[in-house]
């Protein structure tokens, strides 16, 4: 049947394949055409140059081909797809897949993909080549195959099986090739085409591919990624990739070629761990596990390469699975057993960690894990009777038996998890410990010529990175000079010096902080004296704690301490301090975000040291403790967790939240001294916006630590917000006097308490007498003032002044915040801005010159002058002198001057 005959038919069958067709696609088209003799072959796009030349110069007569643009799509009733079922790879013909009147037949050897076209008739099998499937069908149907046809078809098998060397090659491929060889296939033609010469342009491109190759060791497997760029389309890119695999003897390669406005990606793999078909599926490509291709649009070559490498680290499988490493059966402990019993179990089984479970409907459900270290600390603090669920780590990761070594390594190391449960369909079938992982990695390094760094060892030695440039960007030259001079002194004394604490943390939070804390691995006081002598500064030492403060001439301070460890004799005790290393010094810190250090010694200056994944928690905006008994040892850390959470807009981690609730439930705060509680509450109330932290305290039922009767309701929250506005307003006045904002907020918190409760609050917080007077006496006078003002305003300035001037600033701000009436707030604003700093200009000497003798009369006159100034009846010194003279005359016996006339001016 001629092409013109097909155009006249009403029911047309079209056979097609994928864009950039290879030899297997071409061979499958020919074989399918023999199955559908009245069909027409259509290419969806441009073909590889070699194929085009092959068709035109050799065997084009075998194909009943048509140009897609000349076909009336409305007449197509059957679409036959060979070597593909991806709609994105058949061009305009993909529209036929959505038509109800078109029957779809599919012959394909590629793995299934989510968006595959569904056929009415499908022949799908994982052979090395699609033409193998069609050869078998032709044989079954007794359809004869000529020598030229057999040559084309065997060529497809040779190319797609890598001349029968690819791991995807099957016995069916050999049998199909044998059949085609018996039909007269010419292997000389096959050899010429498979081993075809490449053009000078292709030689240059291949050389660029080899020179640009980057080797990535991903989970122990060598994966090559190479990129090339050319303005024009270069044919046979897939062939060049295949040739590079053979020349360089590569296990896996991903080649990116920027050609025009597209990026072509071709991948080949010889190892099962690198499934290139599955990998390229994530970017819209596809293919087999050993050979795949795809096209990327709308991205630069650099972007495409970076994204590809990220995908490789996620998708390349390790050769070792959890099932191979785990210890089975797992030793588990019920969540409700005591710490004492758990310790006995650890000792009896000679293990260092227990998987904790809870029985749910007869099945052991994973709840967490607990380590020997935590158990021993609990016993040390006399908590042997407490159930282990109170101190277990609940944020536990697990793997399935098929999980690879990379996932195991990531979950154990990144989460600092000592034991990793292996769970299969909800059942704990085994565990992998850090020791199991370490032993595996050690064995692996001994067997590998290229010994890879041991992740466990690296973890112990801490993560490091150079932040010298970051320091220069964030801090002034003076701060950098101080840090460098500290390091130089440390080098001279052969000790190690590190910047630590909030100074380092705030560097990565982009917050200004010039409070430098330095830790010395050595004798800190001797170092401080030597450094102070060098920079001509003063030094204060505290031998009991091994600390010192270096004070520069302008008052700038640097705190210096020896690296030390702390232990607690009982819960909530003050720590006992011993000399230690940097790592142990950082381990005693409250939260991971505060465990970062920067090396100051010459040679390593500017190196960030991160033992406890603090930088990761900063990036993830999470507050986490370093160990499960952190709040048992020091419950005040709970207040700091809340303060940091609100200050930095972080979130307290799930496990840390559970430990806070446990500390509240176990009432460890009762053992804290009032002074320690006060210091933490004061720090919270001195925050820029303390209300959210107070609300968070209430969420954890922590206000009862101040007093059980304190209740946070909507009214109190509104008062706290009002206090914030009042304090901000006062700060914007830029007055010379300061205020202690914590007093204002604590006055608000105790606003509705009586004298007895106020006294109990003061006793609980161990407030000094000067503060106790404010909360137990002055606050009640302030409340009376609020009541009076609300009922008597407006009033004369002199009366407002007399009502307020004896109150300290914090109490006046409290009055302003506590009153709900706007007229009271305006009156206090008027007092602060207009009245408070009005004083008399004349002095006692002026009155003496007027003939008065010093005595109580002086005070009476000064107060009268001040009242007159407050009310605006006198304005300057001359007015004051005139007023004083009249007032003196008024005081004389038999004076006829009226006092009210004097006051009114």
PDB file of N, CA, C and O in Angstrom, residues 338-340 342-344 346 354 370-380 388 629:
ATOM      1  N   UNK A 338      11.199   0.788  85.940  1.00  0.00           N
ATOM      2  CA  UNK A 338      11.944   1.824  86.654  1.00  0.00           C
ATOM      3  C   UNK A 338      13.368   1.909  86.137  1.00  0.00           C
ATOM      4  O   UNK A 338      13.870   0.981  85.479  1.00  0.00           O
ATOM      5  N   UNK A 339      14.003   3.014  86.481  1.00  0.00           N
ATOM      6  CA  UNK A 339      15.408   3.201  86.100  1.00  0.00           C
ATOM      7  C   UNK A 339      16.282   2.114  86.726  1.00  0.00           C
ATOM      8  O   UNK A 339      17.263   1.667  86.119  1.00  0.00           O
ATOM      9  N   UNK A 340      15.946   1.701  87.937  1.00  0.00           N
ATOM     10  CA  UNK A 340      16.720   0.646  88.599  1.00  0.00           C
ATOM     11  C   UNK A 340      16.644  -0.658  87.806  1.00  0.00           C
ATOM     12  O   UNK A 340      17.657  -1.305  87.542  1.00  0.00           O
ATOM     13  N   UNK A 342      15.856  -1.017  84.647  1.00  0.00           N
ATOM     14  CA  UNK A 342      16.514  -0.823  83.353  1.00  0.00           C
ATOM     15  C   UNK A 342      18.022  -0.989  83.489  1.00  0.00           C
ATOM     16  O   UNK A 342      18.683  -1.582  82.631  1.00  0.00           O
ATOM     17  N   UNK A 343      18.578  -0.467  84.576  1.00  0.00           N
ATOM     18  CA  UNK A 343      20.011  -0.600  84.819  1.00  0.00           C
ATOM     19  C   UNK A 343      20.389  -2.076  84.974  1.00  0.00           C
ATOM     20  O   UNK A 343      21.418  -2.521  84.457  1.00  0.00           O
ATOM     21  N   UNK A 344      19.541  -2.827  85.678  1.00  0.00           N
ATOM     22  CA  UNK A 344      19.801  -4.264  85.836  1.00  0.00           C
ATOM     23  C   UNK A 344      19.790  -4.962  84.481  1.00  0.00           C
ATOM     24  O   UNK A 344      20.628  -5.835  84.213  1.00  0.00           O
ATOM     25  N   UNK A 346      20.433  -3.621  81.487  1.00  0.00           N
ATOM     26  CA  UNK A 346      21.630  -3.227  80.743  1.00  0.00           C
ATOM     27  C   UNK A 346      22.839  -4.025  81.186  1.00  0.00           C
ATOM     28  O   UNK A 346      23.650  -4.483  80.368  1.00  0.00           O
ATOM     29  N   UNK A 354      18.873   0.777  75.467  1.00  0.00           N
ATOM     30  CA  UNK A 354      17.667  -0.036  75.393  1.00  0.00           C
ATOM     31  C   UNK A 354      16.646   0.628  74.477  1.00  0.00           C
ATOM     32  O   UNK A 354      16.437   1.841  74.554  1.00  0.00           O
ATOM     33  N   UNK A 370      16.703   4.654  75.555  1.00  0.00           N
ATOM     34  CA  UNK A 370      17.376   5.243  76.708  1.00  0.00           C
ATOM     35  C   UNK A 370      18.760   4.623  76.820  1.00  0.00           C
ATOM     36  O   UNK A 370      18.945   3.426  76.552  1.00  0.00           O
ATOM     37  N   UNK A 371      19.760   5.421  77.173  1.00  0.00           N
ATOM     38  CA  UNK A 371      21.139   4.959  77.213  1.00  0.00           C
ATOM     39  C   UNK A 371      21.596   4.693  78.637  1.00  0.00           C
ATOM     40  O   UNK A 371      21.010   5.175  79.610  1.00  0.00           O
ATOM     41  N   UNK A 372      22.670   3.931  78.744  1.00  0.00           N
ATOM     42  CA  UNK A 372      23.251   3.646  80.052  1.00  0.00           C
ATOM     43  C   UNK A 372      23.676   4.940  80.746  1.00  0.00           C
ATOM     44  O   UNK A 372      23.516   5.092  81.964  1.00  0.00           O
ATOM     45  N   UNK A 373      24.183   5.902  79.983  1.00  0.00           N
ATOM     46  CA  UNK A 373      24.628   7.163  80.564  1.00  0.00           C
ATOM     47  C   UNK A 373      23.485   7.885  81.266  1.00  0.00           C
ATOM     48  O   UNK A 373      23.626   8.387  82.383  1.00  0.00           O
ATOM     49  N   UNK A 374      22.308   7.909  80.617  1.00  0.00           N
ATOM     50  CA  UNK A 374      21.145   8.571  81.214  1.00  0.00           C
ATOM     51  C   UNK A 374      20.687   7.817  82.460  1.00  0.00           C
ATOM     52  O   UNK A 374      20.383   8.420  83.498  1.00  0.00           O
ATOM     53  N   UNK A 375      20.647   6.493  82.367  1.00  0.00           N
ATOM     54  CA  UNK A 375      20.226   5.675  83.513  1.00  0.00           C
ATOM     55  C   UNK A 375      21.150   5.900  84.703  1.00  0.00           C
ATOM     56  O   UNK A 375      20.696   6.088  85.844  1.00  0.00           O
ATOM     57  N   UNK A 376      22.449   5.906  84.451  1.00  0.00           N
ATOM     58  CA  UNK A 376      23.401   6.071  85.553  1.00  0.00           C
ATOM     59  C   UNK A 376      23.269   7.443  86.206  1.00  0.00           C
ATOM     60  O   UNK A 376      23.375   7.577  87.432  1.00  0.00           O
ATOM     61  N   UNK A 377      23.018   8.475  85.391  1.00  0.00           N
ATOM     62  CA  UNK A 377      22.806   9.806  85.972  1.00  0.00           C
ATOM     63  C   UNK A 377      21.536   9.845  86.811  1.00  0.00           C
ATOM     64  O   UNK A 377      21.487  10.464  87.871  1.00  0.00           O
ATOM     65  N   UNK A 378      20.488   9.171  86.312  1.00  0.00           N
ATOM     66  CA  UNK A 378      19.234   9.123  87.064  1.00  0.00           C
ATOM     67  C   UNK A 378      19.443   8.437  88.415  1.00  0.00           C
ATOM     68  O   UNK A 378      18.946   8.904  89.448  1.00  0.00           O
ATOM     69  N   UNK A 379      20.192   7.344  88.430  1.00  0.00           N
ATOM     70  CA  UNK A 379      20.468   6.644  89.689  1.00  0.00           C
ATOM     71  C   UNK A 379      21.306   7.518  90.610  1.00  0.00           C
ATOM     72  O   UNK A 379      21.107   7.527  91.834  1.00  0.00           O
ATOM     73  N   UNK A 380      22.237   8.262  90.050  1.00  0.00           N
ATOM     74  CA  UNK A 380      23.089   9.147  90.844  1.00  0.00           C
ATOM     75  C   UNK A 380      22.253  10.206  91.552  1.00  0.00           C
ATOM     76  O   UNK A 380      22.554  10.612  92.673  1.00  0.00           O
ATOM     77  N   UNK A 388      11.284   4.787  83.210  1.00  0.00           N
ATOM     78  CA  UNK A 388      12.243   5.246  82.187  1.00  0.00           C
ATOM     79  C   UNK A 388      11.587   6.108  81.122  1.00  0.00           C
ATOM     80  O   UNK A 388      12.271   6.852  80.421  1.00  0.00           O
ATOM     81  N   UNK A 629      18.954  14.381  81.032  1.00  0.00           N
ATOM     82  CA  UNK A 629      18.842  14.781  82.442  1.00  0.00           C
ATOM     83  C   UNK A 629      19.251  16.235  82.648  1.00  0.00           C
ATOM     84  O   UNK A 629      19.523  16.665  83.769  1.00  0.00           O
TER      85      UNK A 629
END
